[in-house]
Amino acid sequence: MPMRTFKLTLRPESAFGTPLAGDTLFGHLCWALRWRQGEAGLIKLLEGYTRGQPFAVLSDALPAGLLPRPNLPASRLQRAGDPKVDPKQRKADKQLAWLPAEQAARPMVDWVRVGLDKARSVQTEVRTQNTIHRLTGTTGTGVFAPRQVDTLVHAPGAALEVYAVLDTDRLPLPSFVQALADIGVNGFGRDASTGLGKFTLVGEAAAHSWPTPPGARHALTLAPCAPVPADLDADDCHYQPVTRFGRHGSLHVLTGRPFKRPLLLLRSAAVLAWRHPSNECPAFHGQGLGGVAQPISAAEPATVHQGYAPVLPLALPELKEAA
Amino acid sequence: MQLINIHQLTATLELKSGLRIGASEGEIRIGGVDNQVIRHAHTGQPYIPGSSLKGKVRSLLEWRSGAVQSNPLGLQDLQRARNDAIAVQVRMILTLFGVSGGDRPDHADEELIGKIGPTRLAFWDAALQPDWVGRIQGEDKLLTEVKTENRIDRIKGVAEHPRQTERVPSGARFDFRLSVKQLDIDGDGAELRRTLLAGLRLLELDSLGGSGSRGYGKVKFTGMRWGDADIQAEFDRIDPFADVAAARRA
């Protein structure tokens, strides 16, 4: 089954109520495909999803030209003999959340020296909303009380990049691009019908491949990931956990049971170490979660969650070389 | 149930009077304006949130339906409708604007939910048109105005409780956009389209934002397009009460 990586550029057209995370985007992709191709079409695409055969694996939407700083301890970013890093400098370095993508083949210890401040990417804005009492035309108490909601606002002209690993035999690129465009015009995430989560696609989807540094034994995840322990050297994997309290969208909101079971995943930018490294880094890693055998939703047992994440190879010093 | 099309309704939304949509005031500045308008976090330019547009159009259609109540209409109001004419209107509103997840009655009719389907409308935030911003800034003017108001003591005839309110001035032009899903259960979608356009005509006849009864928030749509088709003339001819009046007579 040929899995090919493509890079797509999105231009935000509004604020977002939900961050553009890879697994959430995959959920929207499933709905968009379900509406375009019917339920039978989606069921066919999901065949084998929980057995390591995804039809699509999506990354988080990343600021154009940038990748997230790998989640690594300072000790793992030093060569043997390097002087100890000043704690203040170490904390300052952690704020440099984004690294230039075109330098991803550099040795890790050099790459993290050219980071960019996380404040560049997005700002939080608080909006006050309310429901107007239809008969008095005023706000009030209970459901009519003003409420404040957070939104994420990108700078005008900002561009985001999504890396998509596709099985183009099952989901041709034009169908994928159409589904992504549908998500953009209808809105992504919370409050999409009231203005949030709009984006447009810029340019064409471009085939993409990551440079493989010589001797790369590690990989960086670009979306939340449910790892496969048998493939990994746990002693040299570095990550933060994230719990997903998922919620159904579209029609399933009306089932009366919109909430899914919580899932424990690795946060994006985890560093994985392969137990048996090969010359070629896989395009993605992880597991397809849910499905009828291990349901994550009481409302829709066939629900799946993207536990796969696109990965790129990393050149990290071996443990014995690290300080 | 399957998606047939996603239509894009676009227009210029022009202000015929000052518009005030309030912001969350994160700080209080000495000498600052009491009531500020909502602004884009990066550009600082005022905009109209899609939630304000959606909420106002929905509430106006609810008033037109004959089923209006204090809360937004829900599934149970469709089941309780006094007659078929009202039920048709309520159903159109729920189909276009959606049913809240918390709104489902305990024993809701699954078939009814299946017939209504997902929310068809996705409103967009409306940003100021760049050429209008360029013209105003080229004249060294501000994008907002500050209006001072007060209350007159009826007996003494003197001003009390002066307050300042920020508004986007009359003449400002915004890019209005709306995505409309058409499903196979919607037929040719004509009924939903007619209800939506009637709602936008009602918005022109009423007001948007705060203080509408005091003259704020009068708006006018121009250059309206449904996809590539110019529908401005059709829109201007709409009498939003004609459908409902005919249904009541029947």
Coordinates of C-alpha atoms in Angstrom, one line a residue:
Chain A
M1 CA 0.0 0.0 0.0
P2 CA 1.7 3.2 -1.1
M3 CA 1.6 5.9 1.5
R4 CA 2.7 9.3 0.2
T5 CA 3.3 12.5 2.1
F6 CA 1.9 15.8 0.9
K7 CA 2.2 19.3 2.2
L8 CA -0.8 21.6 2.1
T9 CA -0.9 25.3 3.0
L10 CA -3.9 26.8 4.8
R11 CA -4.7 30.5 5.3
P12 CA -6.8 31.2 8.4
E13 CA -9.8 33.4 7.5
S14 CA -11.2 33.8 11.0
A15 CA -10.3 33.1 14.7
F16 CA -10.4 29.5 15.9
G17 CA -12.2 28.1 18.9
T18 CA -10.3 24.8 18.7
P19 CA -6.6 24.4 17.9
L20 CA -5.9 22.8 14.5
A21 CA -4.5 19.5 15.9
G22 CA -3.9 16.5 13.6
D23 CA -6.3 14.1 15.4
T24 CA -9.1 16.7 15.6
L25 CA -8.5 17.5 11.9
F26 CA -8.8 13.8 11.1
G27 CA -12.2 13.7 12.8
H28 CA -13.3 16.5 10.7
L29 CA -11.9 14.8 7.6
C30 CA -14.0 11.7 8.4
W31 CA -17.2 13.8 8.6
A32 CA -16.4 15.7 5.4
L33 CA -15.8 12.4 3.6
R34 CA -19.0 11.0 5.1
W35 CA -21.0 13.9 3.7
R36 CA -19.3 13.8 0.3
Q37 CA -19.2 10.0 -0.2
G38 CA -22.0 8.8 2.1
E39 CA -21.7 6.5 5.1
A40 CA -20.8 3.5 3.0
G41 CA -17.9 5.5 1.5
L42 CA -16.4 6.3 4.9
I43 CA -16.9 2.8 6.2
K44 CA -14.9 1.5 3.2
L45 CA -12.1 4.0 3.8
L46 CA -11.9 3.0 7.5
E47 CA -11.3 -0.7 6.7
G48 CA -8.1 -1.7 8.4
Y49 CA -7.8 1.6 10.2
T50 CA -7.3 0.0 13.6
R51 CA -5.0 -2.7 12.1
G52 CA -2.2 -0.3 11.0
Q53 CA -3.7 0.5 7.6
P54 CA -4.9 4.2 7.8
F55 CA -6.1 5.9 4.6
A56 CA -4.9 9.2 5.9
V57 CA -2.6 10.5 8.7
L58 CA -2.7 14.2 9.4
S59 CA -0.3 16.5 11.2
D60 CA -1.2 19.5 13.3
A61 CA -1.4 22.7 11.3
L62 CA 2.0 24.3 11.8
P63 CA 3.2 27.8 11.1
A64 CA 4.5 27.9 7.6
G65 CA 8.1 26.8 7.3
L66 CA 8.4 25.8 10.9
L67 CA 8.3 22.6 13.0
P68 CA 7.7 22.2 16.7
R69 CA 10.7 22.1 19.0
P70 CA 11.2 18.4 20.0
N71 CA 10.2 17.6 23.5
L72 CA 13.7 16.8 24.9
P73 CA 15.4 17.3 28.2
A74 CA 18.4 19.8 28.1
S75 CA 20.7 16.9 28.8
R76 CA 19.7 15.3 25.6
L77 CA 20.5 18.4 23.6
Q78 CA 24.2 18.5 24.6
R79 CA 27.2 16.7 23.3
A80 CA 29.7 15.1 25.7
G81 CA 32.0 17.7 27.1
D82 CA 29.6 20.6 26.5
P83 CA 29.5 23.1 29.5
K84 CA 26.5 22.8 31.7
V85 CA 23.7 25.1 30.5
D86 CA 22.7 28.0 32.7
P87 CA 19.1 27.3 34.0
K88 CA 17.9 30.8 32.9
Q89 CA 19.2 30.1 29.4
R90 CA 17.6 26.7 29.4
K91 CA 14.2 28.2 30.3
A92 CA 14.7 30.9 27.7
D93 CA 15.5 28.3 25.1
K94 CA 12.3 26.5 25.9
Q95 CA 10.3 29.5 24.8
L96 CA 11.8 29.1 21.3
A97 CA 9.0 26.7 20.4
W98 CA 9.5 26.7 16.6
L99 CA 12.4 25.5 14.5
P100 CA 13.0 26.2 10.8
A101 CA 11.8 23.2 8.8
E102 CA 14.4 23.5 6.0
Q103 CA 17.1 22.9 8.6
A104 CA 15.5 19.7 10.0
A105 CA 18.4 17.6 8.7
R106 CA 20.9 19.4 10.9
P107 CA 22.2 17.6 14.0
M108 CA 19.6 18.2 16.8
V109 CA 22.0 20.0 19.0
D110 CA 22.6 22.6 16.3
W111 CA 19.0 22.8 15.1
V112 CA 17.6 23.8 18.4
R113 CA 19.9 26.8 18.6
V114 CA 18.0 28.5 15.7
G115 CA 14.6 28.5 17.4
L116 CA 11.9 31.2 17.1
D117 CA 9.7 32.6 19.8
K118 CA 6.3 30.8 20.3
A119 CA 4.5 34.2 20.5
R120 CA 4.9 34.6 16.7
S121 CA 2.3 32.0 15.9
V122 CA -1.0 32.9 17.5
Q123 CA -2.7 35.2 20.0
T124 CA -5.5 34.4 22.4
E125 CA -8.5 36.7 22.3
V126 CA -11.4 36.6 24.7
R127 CA -14.9 37.2 23.3
T128 CA -18.0 38.0 25.3
Q129 CA -21.1 36.3 23.9
N130 CA -24.7 36.0 25.1
T131 CA -28.1 34.8 24.1
I132 CA -30.7 37.5 23.9
H133 CA -34.0 36.9 25.7
R134 CA -36.3 37.0 22.7
L135 CA -39.2 38.7 24.5
T136 CA -37.2 41.4 26.4
G137 CA -34.3 41.9 24.0
T138 CA -31.9 41.9 26.9
T139 CA -29.3 39.6 28.5
G140 CA -30.0 38.3 32.0
T141 CA -29.4 35.2 34.1
G142 CA -29.2 31.5 33.4
V143 CA -28.9 30.8 29.6
F144 CA -29.1 34.6 29.0
A145 CA -26.0 35.4 31.1
P146 CA -23.0 36.8 29.2
R147 CA -20.2 34.3 28.9
Q148 CA -16.6 34.7 27.8
V149 CA -15.0 32.3 25.4
D150 CA -11.3 32.1 24.3
T151 CA -10.4 32.2 20.7
L152 CA -7.1 31.8 18.9
V153 CA -6.3 34.5 16.4
H154 CA -3.7 34.2 13.7
A155 CA -1.9 37.3 12.3
P156 CA -3.3 38.6 9.0
G157 CA -1.6 36.8 6.1
A158 CA -0.4 34.0 8.3
A159 CA 0.0 30.6 6.6
L160 CA -0.3 27.2 8.2
E161 CA 1.1 23.9 6.8
V162 CA -0.4 20.5 7.2
Y163 CA 1.5 17.3 6.4
A164 CA -0.8 14.6 5.2
V165 CA 0.3 11.0 4.7
L166 CA -2.2 9.5 2.3
D167 CA -3.0 6.1 0.8
T168 CA -3.8 7.6 -2.6
D169 CA -5.2 4.3 -3.9
R170 CA -8.0 4.5 -1.4
L171 CA -8.3 8.3 -1.0
P172 CA -7.1 10.1 -4.2
L173 CA -5.5 13.5 -3.6
P174 CA -8.3 15.5 -5.3
S175 CA -10.9 13.9 -3.0
F176 CA -8.7 14.7 0.1
V177 CA -8.2 18.3 -1.0
Q178 CA -12.0 18.7 -1.7
A179 CA -12.8 17.4 1.8
L180 CA -10.2 19.8 3.4
A181 CA -11.7 22.7 1.5
D182 CA -15.2 21.7 2.7
I183 CA -13.9 21.8 6.3
G184 CA -12.5 25.3 5.6
V185 CA -15.7 26.9 4.3
N186 CA -17.9 25.2 6.9
G187 CA -15.5 25.9 9.8
F188 CA -13.3 23.8 12.0
G189 CA -14.0 23.0 15.7
R190 CA -16.1 24.9 18.2
D191 CA -18.5 27.6 17.1
A192 CA -17.9 26.9 13.4
S193 CA -21.5 28.0 12.6
T194 CA -21.0 31.3 14.3
G195 CA -17.9 32.5 12.6
L196 CA -14.9 30.5 13.9
G197 CA -12.6 28.0 12.3
K198 CA -12.7 29.2 8.7
F199 CA -9.7 28.7 6.4
T200 CA -8.9 28.5 2.7
L201 CA -6.3 26.3 0.9
V202 CA -3.5 28.2 -0.8
G203 CA -1.8 26.8 -3.9
E204 CA -1.6 23.1 -4.8
A205 CA -0.8 20.2 -2.5
A206 CA 2.8 19.3 -3.0
A207 CA 4.5 15.9 -2.6
H208 CA 6.9 16.1 0.3
S209 CA 9.7 14.1 1.7
W210 CA 11.9 14.6 4.7
P211 CA 15.7 14.6 4.5
T212 CA 17.1 11.7 6.5
P213 CA 20.2 12.6 8.5
P214 CA 22.8 9.8 8.5
G215 CA 22.4 7.4 11.4
A216 CA 19.0 8.8 12.4
R217 CA 17.5 6.5 15.0
H218 CA 14.9 8.9 16.3
A219 CA 11.8 10.6 15.0
L220 CA 9.7 13.7 15.8
T221 CA 5.9 13.3 15.9
L222 CA 3.8 16.1 14.2
A223 CA 0.4 15.2 15.8
P224 CA -0.8 13.5 19.0
C225 CA 0.2 9.9 18.9
A226 CA -0.7 6.5 20.5
P227 CA 2.7 4.8 20.3
V228 CA 3.4 1.1 19.5
P229 CA 5.7 0.0 22.4
A230 CA 7.1 -3.0 20.4
D231 CA 8.6 -0.7 17.8
L232 CA 10.2 1.7 20.3
D233 CA 13.2 1.9 22.7
A234 CA 11.2 3.3 25.7
D235 CA 14.4 4.4 27.5
D236 CA 15.2 7.0 24.9
C237 CA 11.7 8.2 24.0
H238 CA 10.8 11.7 25.3
Y239 CA 7.3 13.1 25.4
Q240 CA 4.6 14.8 27.4
P241 CA 1.2 13.1 27.8
V242 CA -2.0 14.7 26.7
T243 CA -5.6 13.5 27.5
R244 CA -8.2 13.9 24.8
F245 CA -11.7 14.3 26.0
G246 CA -13.3 13.9 22.6
R247 CA -16.7 15.0 21.6
H248 CA -18.7 14.0 18.5
G249 CA -19.5 16.5 15.9
S250 CA -22.2 17.0 13.3
L251 CA -25.3 14.7 13.6
H252 CA -23.9 12.8 16.5
V253 CA -24.2 15.9 18.7
L254 CA -27.9 15.1 18.8
T255 CA -27.6 11.6 20.0
G256 CA -27.7 12.7 23.6
R257 CA -24.4 11.1 24.2
P258 CA -21.9 13.3 22.4
F259 CA -18.9 12.6 24.6
K260 CA -16.3 10.0 23.8
R261 CA -14.1 8.1 26.3
P262 CA -10.9 9.9 27.3
L263 CA -7.8 8.9 25.5
L264 CA -4.2 9.2 26.8
L265 CA -1.8 10.1 24.0
L266 CA 1.7 11.6 23.5
R267 CA 1.5 15.3 22.9
S268 CA 2.8 16.5 19.5
A269 CA 6.6 17.0 19.2
A270 CA 7.3 13.8 21.1
V271 CA 10.7 12.2 20.3
L272 CA 10.6 8.5 19.5
A273 CA 13.5 6.1 19.4
W274 CA 13.2 3.1 17.1
R275 CA 14.1 -0.2 18.7
H276 CA 15.3 -1.6 15.3
P277 CA 16.3 1.4 13.2
S278 CA 16.4 1.0 9.4
N279 CA 17.7 3.2 6.7
E280 CA 14.3 4.5 6.0
C281 CA 12.2 6.3 8.6
P282 CA 8.5 5.4 8.3
A283 CA 6.2 8.2 7.2
F284 CA 4.0 7.8 10.3
H285 CA 3.8 5.9 13.5
G286 CA 1.1 4.9 16.0
Q287 CA -2.1 3.1 16.3
G288 CA -5.7 3.5 15.1
L289 CA -7.8 3.8 18.2
G290 CA -11.4 2.8 18.8
G291 CA -13.6 0.8 16.4
V292 CA -16.2 -1.8 17.3
A293 CA -13.7 -4.1 19.1
Q294 CA -12.5 -1.4 21.5
P295 CA -15.2 1.3 21.3
I296 CA -14.3 4.8 22.4
S297 CA -17.9 6.1 22.0
A298 CA -21.2 4.8 23.5
A299 CA -23.1 6.7 20.8
E300 CA -21.3 5.3 17.8
P301 CA -19.2 2.2 18.5
A302 CA -17.5 2.3 15.1
T303 CA -15.9 5.7 16.0
V304 CA -12.2 5.8 15.5
H305 CA -9.6 8.3 16.7
Q306 CA -6.3 9.1 15.0
G307 CA -3.6 7.7 17.2
Y308 CA -1.2 7.8 14.2
A309 CA 1.1 10.8 13.7
P310 CA 3.3 11.8 10.7
V311 CA 6.9 11.6 11.8
L312 CA 10.2 12.9 10.5
P313 CA 13.7 11.5 11.2
L314 CA 15.9 13.3 13.7
A315 CA 19.6 13.2 14.2
L316 CA 20.2 12.9 18.0
P317 CA 23.4 12.0 19.6
E318 CA 23.4 8.5 21.0
L319 CA 22.8 8.2 24.7
K320 CA 26.4 7.3 25.5
E321 CA 27.5 10.5 23.7
A322 CA 25.1 12.8 25.5
A323 CA 26.3 14.7 28.5
Chain B
M1 CA -28.1 11.6 3.8
Q2 CA -25.5 13.1 1.6
L3 CA -24.0 16.5 0.8
I4 CA -25.1 17.8 -2.6
N5 CA -23.4 21.2 -2.6
I6 CA -21.9 24.0 -0.4
H7 CA -23.2 27.4 -1.6
Q8 CA -21.4 30.6 -0.8
L9 CA -23.5 33.7 -0.2
T10 CA -21.4 36.9 -0.4
A11 CA -22.3 40.6 -0.1
T12 CA -21.1 43.9 1.1
L13 CA -22.7 44.8 4.4
E14 CA -22.9 48.6 4.6
L15 CA -23.7 50.5 7.8
K16 CA -26.5 53.0 7.5
S17 CA -26.0 54.1 11.1
G18 CA -23.3 53.6 13.8
L19 CA -22.9 50.0 14.8
R20 CA -21.9 48.9 18.3
I21 CA -21.0 45.3 19.1
G22 CA -19.3 45.3 22.5
A23 CA -16.0 43.8 23.4
S24 CA -14.6 42.1 26.5
E25 CA -12.9 45.0 28.2
G26 CA -9.7 43.5 29.6
E27 CA -8.5 46.8 31.0
I28 CA -9.8 50.1 32.2
R29 CA -7.9 53.1 30.9
I30 CA -8.0 56.5 32.6
G31 CA -9.9 58.8 30.2
G32 CA -10.8 55.8 28.1
V33 CA -14.1 55.1 26.4
D34 CA -16.6 53.2 28.6
N35 CA -18.0 50.8 26.1
Q36 CA -15.6 49.7 23.4
V37 CA -16.4 47.8 20.2
I38 CA -14.9 44.4 19.4
R39 CA -11.7 44.5 17.5
H40 CA -9.4 42.0 15.7
A41 CA -6.6 41.0 18.1
H42 CA -3.8 41.6 15.6
T43 CA -5.0 44.5 13.4
G44 CA -7.1 46.4 15.9
Q45 CA -9.8 46.9 13.3
P46 CA -13.4 46.4 14.3
Y47 CA -15.3 43.5 12.8
I48 CA -18.7 41.9 13.1
P49 CA -18.6 38.4 14.7
G50 CA -20.5 35.7 12.9
S51 CA -22.2 34.9 16.2
S52 CA -23.8 38.4 16.2
L53 CA -25.1 37.9 12.7
K54 CA -26.4 34.4 13.2
G55 CA -28.0 35.2 16.5
K56 CA -29.9 38.2 15.3
V57 CA -31.1 36.6 12.0
R58 CA -32.3 33.6 13.9
S59 CA -34.1 35.6 16.5
L60 CA -35.9 37.7 13.8
L61 CA -37.0 34.5 12.0
E62 CA -38.2 33.1 15.3
W63 CA -40.3 36.3 15.8
R64 CA -41.7 35.9 12.3
S65 CA -42.5 32.2 12.9
G66 CA -45.3 32.8 15.4
A67 CA -43.6 30.4 17.9
V68 CA -41.3 32.9 19.6
Q69 CA -40.6 32.5 23.3
S70 CA -37.9 33.6 25.7
N71 CA -35.4 30.9 24.7
P72 CA -34.2 30.0 21.2
L73 CA -36.5 27.5 19.6
G74 CA -35.7 23.8 19.9
L75 CA -37.0 20.4 18.8
Q76 CA -39.7 20.3 21.5
D77 CA -41.1 23.5 20.0
L78 CA -41.5 21.8 16.7
Q79 CA -43.4 19.1 18.3
R80 CA -45.6 21.6 20.2
A81 CA -46.3 23.9 17.2
R82 CA -49.9 25.1 17.3
N83 CA -50.5 24.5 13.6
D84 CA -48.8 23.3 10.4
A85 CA -47.9 26.8 9.2
I86 CA -45.9 27.5 12.4
A87 CA -44.4 24.0 12.4
V88 CA -43.1 24.6 8.8
Q89 CA -41.4 27.8 10.0
V90 CA -39.9 26.3 13.1
R91 CA -38.6 23.4 11.1
M92 CA -36.9 25.7 8.6
I93 CA -35.2 27.6 11.5
L94 CA -34.0 24.4 13.1
T95 CA -32.7 23.1 9.8
L96 CA -30.8 26.2 8.9
F97 CA -29.5 27.3 12.3
G98 CA -29.2 23.9 14.0
V99 CA -30.4 22.2 17.1
S100 CA -28.4 22.5 20.3
G101 CA -26.9 19.2 21.7
G102 CA -28.4 20.0 25.1
D103 CA -31.8 20.7 23.5
R104 CA -32.8 17.1 22.7
P105 CA -36.0 15.9 24.5
D106 CA -35.7 12.7 26.4
H107 CA -37.7 10.6 23.9
A108 CA -36.9 12.5 20.8
D109 CA -38.1 11.1 17.5
E110 CA -35.0 9.7 15.8
E111 CA -36.7 10.0 12.5
L112 CA -37.3 13.7 13.2
I113 CA -33.7 14.3 13.9
G114 CA -32.7 12.5 10.8
K115 CA -35.0 14.7 8.7
I116 CA -33.6 17.9 10.2
G117 CA -30.0 16.9 9.8
P118 CA -26.9 19.0 10.7
T119 CA -26.8 22.8 10.8
R120 CA -26.8 24.1 7.2
L121 CA -25.5 27.6 7.8
A122 CA -21.9 28.6 8.7
F123 CA -21.6 32.3 9.2
W124 CA -18.3 34.0 8.8
D125 CA -16.9 36.9 10.8
A126 CA -17.2 40.0 8.7
A127 CA -14.0 42.1 8.3
L128 CA -13.9 45.7 7.2
Q129 CA -13.2 46.0 3.5
P130 CA -9.6 47.0 2.9
D131 CA -10.5 49.8 0.4
W132 CA -12.8 51.5 3.0
V133 CA -10.1 51.2 5.6
G134 CA -7.6 52.7 3.2
R135 CA -9.9 55.6 2.4
I136 CA -10.6 56.4 6.0
Q137 CA -7.0 56.2 7.1
G138 CA -6.0 58.2 4.0
E139 CA -8.2 61.0 5.3
D140 CA -6.5 60.7 8.8
K141 CA -9.8 59.6 10.3
L142 CA -10.4 56.9 12.9
L143 CA -12.2 53.6 12.1
T144 CA -14.6 54.2 15.0
E145 CA -16.5 57.2 16.5
V146 CA -17.3 57.9 20.1
K147 CA -20.9 59.0 20.9
T148 CA -21.7 60.6 24.2
E149 CA -25.2 60.0 25.6
N150 CA -27.0 60.9 28.7
R151 CA -30.4 60.7 30.5
I152 CA -32.5 63.9 30.9
D153 CA -34.1 64.4 34.3
R154 CA -37.7 65.0 33.2
I155 CA -38.4 67.6 35.9
K156 CA -35.1 69.6 36.0
G157 CA -34.4 69.2 32.3
V158 CA -30.7 68.6 33.0
A159 CA -28.4 65.8 31.9
E160 CA -27.6 62.8 34.2
H161 CA -25.4 59.7 33.9
P162 CA -23.3 60.8 30.9
R163 CA -21.7 57.8 29.1
Q164 CA -19.5 57.3 26.1
T165 CA -20.1 54.6 23.5
E166 CA -17.8 53.6 20.8
R167 CA -19.4 52.8 17.4
V168 CA -18.3 51.9 13.9
P169 CA -19.5 54.9 11.9
S170 CA -22.2 55.0 9.3
G171 CA -20.8 54.2 5.8
A172 CA -18.4 51.5 7.0
R173 CA -18.4 48.5 4.6
F174 CA -17.8 44.9 5.7
D175 CA -17.3 41.7 3.7
F176 CA -20.2 39.5 4.5
R177 CA -20.0 35.7 3.7
L178 CA -22.0 32.7 4.6
S179 CA -21.6 29.0 3.7
V180 CA -24.8 27.1 3.1
K181 CA -24.9 23.3 2.9
Q182 CA -27.4 21.6 0.6
L183 CA -28.2 17.9 1.4
D184 CA -30.1 15.4 -0.6
I185 CA -33.0 15.6 1.9
D186 CA -33.4 19.4 1.1
G187 CA -34.8 18.8 -2.4
D188 CA -33.7 21.8 -4.6
G189 CA -33.0 23.8 -1.5
A190 CA -35.4 26.6 -2.6
E191 CA -37.4 26.7 0.7
L192 CA -34.3 26.9 2.9
R193 CA -32.8 29.6 0.6
R194 CA -36.0 31.6 0.7
T195 CA -36.1 31.5 4.5
L196 CA -32.5 32.5 4.8
L197 CA -32.9 35.5 2.4
A198 CA -36.0 36.5 4.3
G199 CA -34.0 36.5 7.5
L200 CA -31.4 38.7 6.0
R201 CA -34.1 41.1 4.7
L202 CA -35.5 41.2 8.3
L203 CA -32.0 42.2 9.5
E204 CA -32.1 45.2 7.1
L205 CA -35.5 46.2 8.5
D206 CA -34.5 45.8 12.1
S207 CA -30.9 46.4 13.4
L208 CA -27.7 44.6 14.4
G209 CA -25.8 45.0 17.6
G210 CA -26.7 47.1 20.6
S211 CA -29.1 50.0 21.0
G212 CA -31.1 49.2 17.9
S213 CA -34.1 51.0 19.3
R214 CA -32.0 54.2 19.5
G215 CA -31.0 54.1 15.9
Y216 CA -27.8 52.1 16.1
G217 CA -27.0 49.2 13.8
K218 CA -29.0 49.8 10.6
V219 CA -27.5 47.8 7.8
K220 CA -27.9 47.3 4.1
F221 CA -26.7 44.5 1.9
T222 CA -25.4 45.3 -1.5
G223 CA -23.7 43.3 -4.3
M224 CA -25.3 40.1 -3.0
R225 CA -24.2 36.9 -4.8
W226 CA -25.2 33.3 -4.5
G227 CA -22.1 31.6 -5.8
D228 CA -21.5 33.3 -9.1
A229 CA -25.0 34.5 -9.6
D230 CA -26.0 38.1 -8.8
I231 CA -29.1 38.0 -6.6
Q232 CA -29.3 41.5 -5.4
A233 CA -32.4 42.4 -7.4
E234 CA -34.1 39.3 -6.1
F235 CA -33.1 40.0 -2.6
D236 CA -34.3 43.6 -2.7
R237 CA -37.8 42.5 -3.9
I238 CA -38.3 40.1 -0.9
D239 CA -41.1 40.9 1.4
P240 CA -40.2 38.7 4.4
F241 CA -43.7 38.6 5.7
A242 CA -45.4 37.6 2.4
D243 CA -44.8 33.8 2.9
V244 CA -46.0 33.8 6.5
A245 CA -49.1 35.9 5.8
A246 CA -50.1 33.6 2.9
A247 CA -49.6 30.5 5.1
R248 CA -51.8 32.0 7.8
R249 CA -54.6 32.8 5.3
A250 CA -54.5 29.2 4.0

